[in-house]
Short mmCIF file of C-alpha atoms in Angstrom, two decimals:
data_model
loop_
_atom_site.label_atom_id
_atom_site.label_comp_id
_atom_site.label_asym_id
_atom_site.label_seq_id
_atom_site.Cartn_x
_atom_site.Cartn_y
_atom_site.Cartn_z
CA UNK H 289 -65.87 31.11 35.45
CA UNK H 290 -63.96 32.76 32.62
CA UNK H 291 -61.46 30.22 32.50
CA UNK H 292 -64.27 27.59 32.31
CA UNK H 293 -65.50 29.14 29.26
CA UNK H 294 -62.20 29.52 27.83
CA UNK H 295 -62.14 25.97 27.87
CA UNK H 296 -65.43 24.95 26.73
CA UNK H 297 -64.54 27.53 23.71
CA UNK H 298 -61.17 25.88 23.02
CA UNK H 299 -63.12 22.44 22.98
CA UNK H 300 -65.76 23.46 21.06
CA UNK H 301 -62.69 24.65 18.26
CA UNK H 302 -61.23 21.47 18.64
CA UNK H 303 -63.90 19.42 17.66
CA UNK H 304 -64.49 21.88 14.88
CA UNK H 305 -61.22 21.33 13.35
CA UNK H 306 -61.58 17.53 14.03
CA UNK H 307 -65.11 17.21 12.34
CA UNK H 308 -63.21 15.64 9.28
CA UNK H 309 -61.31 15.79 6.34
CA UNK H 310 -62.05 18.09 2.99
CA UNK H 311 -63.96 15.40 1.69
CA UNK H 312 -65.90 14.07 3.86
CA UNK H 313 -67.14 18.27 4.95
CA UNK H 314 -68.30 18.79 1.07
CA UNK H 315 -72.01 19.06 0.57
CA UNK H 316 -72.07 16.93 -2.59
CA UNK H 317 -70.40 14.16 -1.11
CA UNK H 318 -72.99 14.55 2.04
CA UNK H 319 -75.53 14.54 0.13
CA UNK H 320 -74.65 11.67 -2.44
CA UNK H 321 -74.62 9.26 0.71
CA UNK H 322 -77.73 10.28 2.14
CA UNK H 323 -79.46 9.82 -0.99
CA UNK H 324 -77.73 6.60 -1.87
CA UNK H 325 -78.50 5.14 1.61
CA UNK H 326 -82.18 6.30 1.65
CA UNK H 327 -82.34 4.59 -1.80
CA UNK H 328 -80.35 1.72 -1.37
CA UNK H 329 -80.04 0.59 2.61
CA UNK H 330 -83.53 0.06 3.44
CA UNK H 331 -86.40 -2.66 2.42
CA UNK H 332 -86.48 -4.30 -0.41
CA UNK H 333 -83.43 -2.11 -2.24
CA UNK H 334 -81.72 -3.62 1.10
CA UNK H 335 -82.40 -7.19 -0.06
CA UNK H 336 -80.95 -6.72 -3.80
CA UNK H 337 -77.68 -4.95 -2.47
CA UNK H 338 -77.26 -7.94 -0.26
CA UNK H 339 -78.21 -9.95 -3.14
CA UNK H 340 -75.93 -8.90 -6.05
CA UNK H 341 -72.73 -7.98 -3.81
CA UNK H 342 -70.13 -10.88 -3.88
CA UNK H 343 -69.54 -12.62 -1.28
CA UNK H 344 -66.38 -12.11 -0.39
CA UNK H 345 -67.48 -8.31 0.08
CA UNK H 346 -70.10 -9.28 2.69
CA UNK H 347 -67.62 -11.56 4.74
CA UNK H 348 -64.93 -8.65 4.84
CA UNK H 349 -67.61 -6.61 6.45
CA UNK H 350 -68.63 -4.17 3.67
CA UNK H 351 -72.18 -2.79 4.10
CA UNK H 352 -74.58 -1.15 2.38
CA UNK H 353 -73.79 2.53 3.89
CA UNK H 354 -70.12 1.56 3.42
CA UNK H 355 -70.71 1.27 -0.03
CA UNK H 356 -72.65 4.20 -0.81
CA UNK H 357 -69.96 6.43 0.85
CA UNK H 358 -67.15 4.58 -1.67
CA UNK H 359 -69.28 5.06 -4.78
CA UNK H 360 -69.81 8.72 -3.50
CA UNK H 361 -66.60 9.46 -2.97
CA UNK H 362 -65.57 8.99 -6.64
CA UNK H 363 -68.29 11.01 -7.26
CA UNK H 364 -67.39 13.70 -5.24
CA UNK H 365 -63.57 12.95 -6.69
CA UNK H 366 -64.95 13.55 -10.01
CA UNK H 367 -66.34 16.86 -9.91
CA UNK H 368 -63.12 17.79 -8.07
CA UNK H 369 -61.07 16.90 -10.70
CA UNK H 370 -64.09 18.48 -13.61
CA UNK H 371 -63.38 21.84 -11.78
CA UNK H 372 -59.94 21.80 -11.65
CA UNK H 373 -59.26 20.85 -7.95
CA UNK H 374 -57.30 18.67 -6.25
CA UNK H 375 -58.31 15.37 -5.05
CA UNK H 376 -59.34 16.00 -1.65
CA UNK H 377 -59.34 13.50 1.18
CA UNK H 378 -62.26 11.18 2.85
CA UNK H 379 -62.12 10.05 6.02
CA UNK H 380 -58.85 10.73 6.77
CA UNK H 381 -57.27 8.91 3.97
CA UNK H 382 -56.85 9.97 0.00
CA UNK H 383 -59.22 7.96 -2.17
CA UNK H 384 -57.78 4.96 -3.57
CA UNK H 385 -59.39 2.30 -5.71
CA UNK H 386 -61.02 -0.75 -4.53
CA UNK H 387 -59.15 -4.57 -5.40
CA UNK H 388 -61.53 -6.98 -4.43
CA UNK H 389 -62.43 -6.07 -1.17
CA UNK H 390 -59.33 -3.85 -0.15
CA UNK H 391 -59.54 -0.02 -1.11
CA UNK H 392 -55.91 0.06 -0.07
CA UNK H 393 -54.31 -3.08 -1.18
CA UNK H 394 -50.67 -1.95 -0.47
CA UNK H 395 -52.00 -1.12 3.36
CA UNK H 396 -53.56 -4.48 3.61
CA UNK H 397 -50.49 -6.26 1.99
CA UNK H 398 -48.17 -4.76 4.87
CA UNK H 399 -50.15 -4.91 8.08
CA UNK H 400 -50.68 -8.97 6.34
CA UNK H 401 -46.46 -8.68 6.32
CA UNK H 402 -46.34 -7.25 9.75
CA UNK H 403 -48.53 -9.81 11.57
CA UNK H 404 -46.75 -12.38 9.99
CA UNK H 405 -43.07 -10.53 10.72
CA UNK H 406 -44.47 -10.81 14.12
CA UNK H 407 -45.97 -14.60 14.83
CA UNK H 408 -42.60 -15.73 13.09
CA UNK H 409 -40.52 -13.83 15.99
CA UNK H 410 -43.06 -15.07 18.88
CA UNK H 411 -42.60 -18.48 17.43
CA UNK H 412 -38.31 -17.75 17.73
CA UNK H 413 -39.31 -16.49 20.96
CA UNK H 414 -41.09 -19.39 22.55
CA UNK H 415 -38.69 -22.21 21.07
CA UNK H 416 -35.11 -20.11 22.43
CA UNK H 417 -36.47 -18.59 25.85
CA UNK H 418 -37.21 -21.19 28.80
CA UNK H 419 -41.00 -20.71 29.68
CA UNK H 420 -39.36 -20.49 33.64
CA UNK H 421 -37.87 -17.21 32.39
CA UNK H 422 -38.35 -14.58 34.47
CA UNK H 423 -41.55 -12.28 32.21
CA UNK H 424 -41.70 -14.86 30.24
CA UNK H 425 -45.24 -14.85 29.89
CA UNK H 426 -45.72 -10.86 29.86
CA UNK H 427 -43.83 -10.88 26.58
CA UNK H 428 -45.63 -13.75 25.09
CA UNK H 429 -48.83 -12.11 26.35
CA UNK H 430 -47.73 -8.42 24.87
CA UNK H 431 -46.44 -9.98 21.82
CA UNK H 432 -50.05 -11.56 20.93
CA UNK H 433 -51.76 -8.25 21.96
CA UNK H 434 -49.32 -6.07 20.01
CA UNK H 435 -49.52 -8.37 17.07
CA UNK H 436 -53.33 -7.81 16.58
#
């Protein structure tokens, strides 16, 4: 019994420590995107976010409560820097600026480099291995699932 405790307490900790990054814990920033959803994600303040974001936004999948946690993480990243403080992280990741629809353009620009690094050797692959090749099709399989 005590060691099923132990472990329910060192899970418990665990998910504690894992409940997110500096950011994302502070009380302004909570409360910014509560606010901003209640006021902007719902009924007709649904319909003019919808209407006025581009649409290249919309087809990369940003949404509403997406957008309120951005815009209130600068906010939050603000009164960090007002009081002196570093810039803390959201998420997981530090706060960088949105370029189009990529809030980290160098990320996107690499994994775009890497997928492409990768059909180019598949494509090598398929035109100097014999398809009769013994796994053959496990590493053209594994190189289309590791590519994605």
């Amino acid at each position: 019994m005590a060691g099923r405790a132990a472990r329910l307490v060192l899970l418990a900790g665990v998910a504690a420590v894992a409940s997110g990054s500096q950011g994302d814990r502070e009380p302004v920033y909570r409360d910014c995107v509560l606010q901003c959803e209640e006021r902007n994600c719902s009924g007709g303040a649904l319909k003019h976010f919808r209407s006025r974001q581009p649409i290249y936004m919309s087809l990369a999948g940003w949404t509403c409560p997406d957008d309120c946690k951005y815009e209130c993480m600068w906010v939050t990243v603000g009164l960090y820097l007002q009081e002196g403080h570093k810039v803390p992280q959201f998420h997981g990741k530090w706060p960088f600026s949105r370029f189009l629809f990529f809030q980290e353009p160098a990320s996107a620009v690499a994994s775009f480099l890497n997928g492409l690094a990768s059909l180019v050797m598949l494509c090598r692959y398929r035109t100097s291995v014999p398809a009769s090749s013994p796994m053959y099709h496990t590493c053209v399989a594994f190189a289309w699932l590791s590519g994605r």
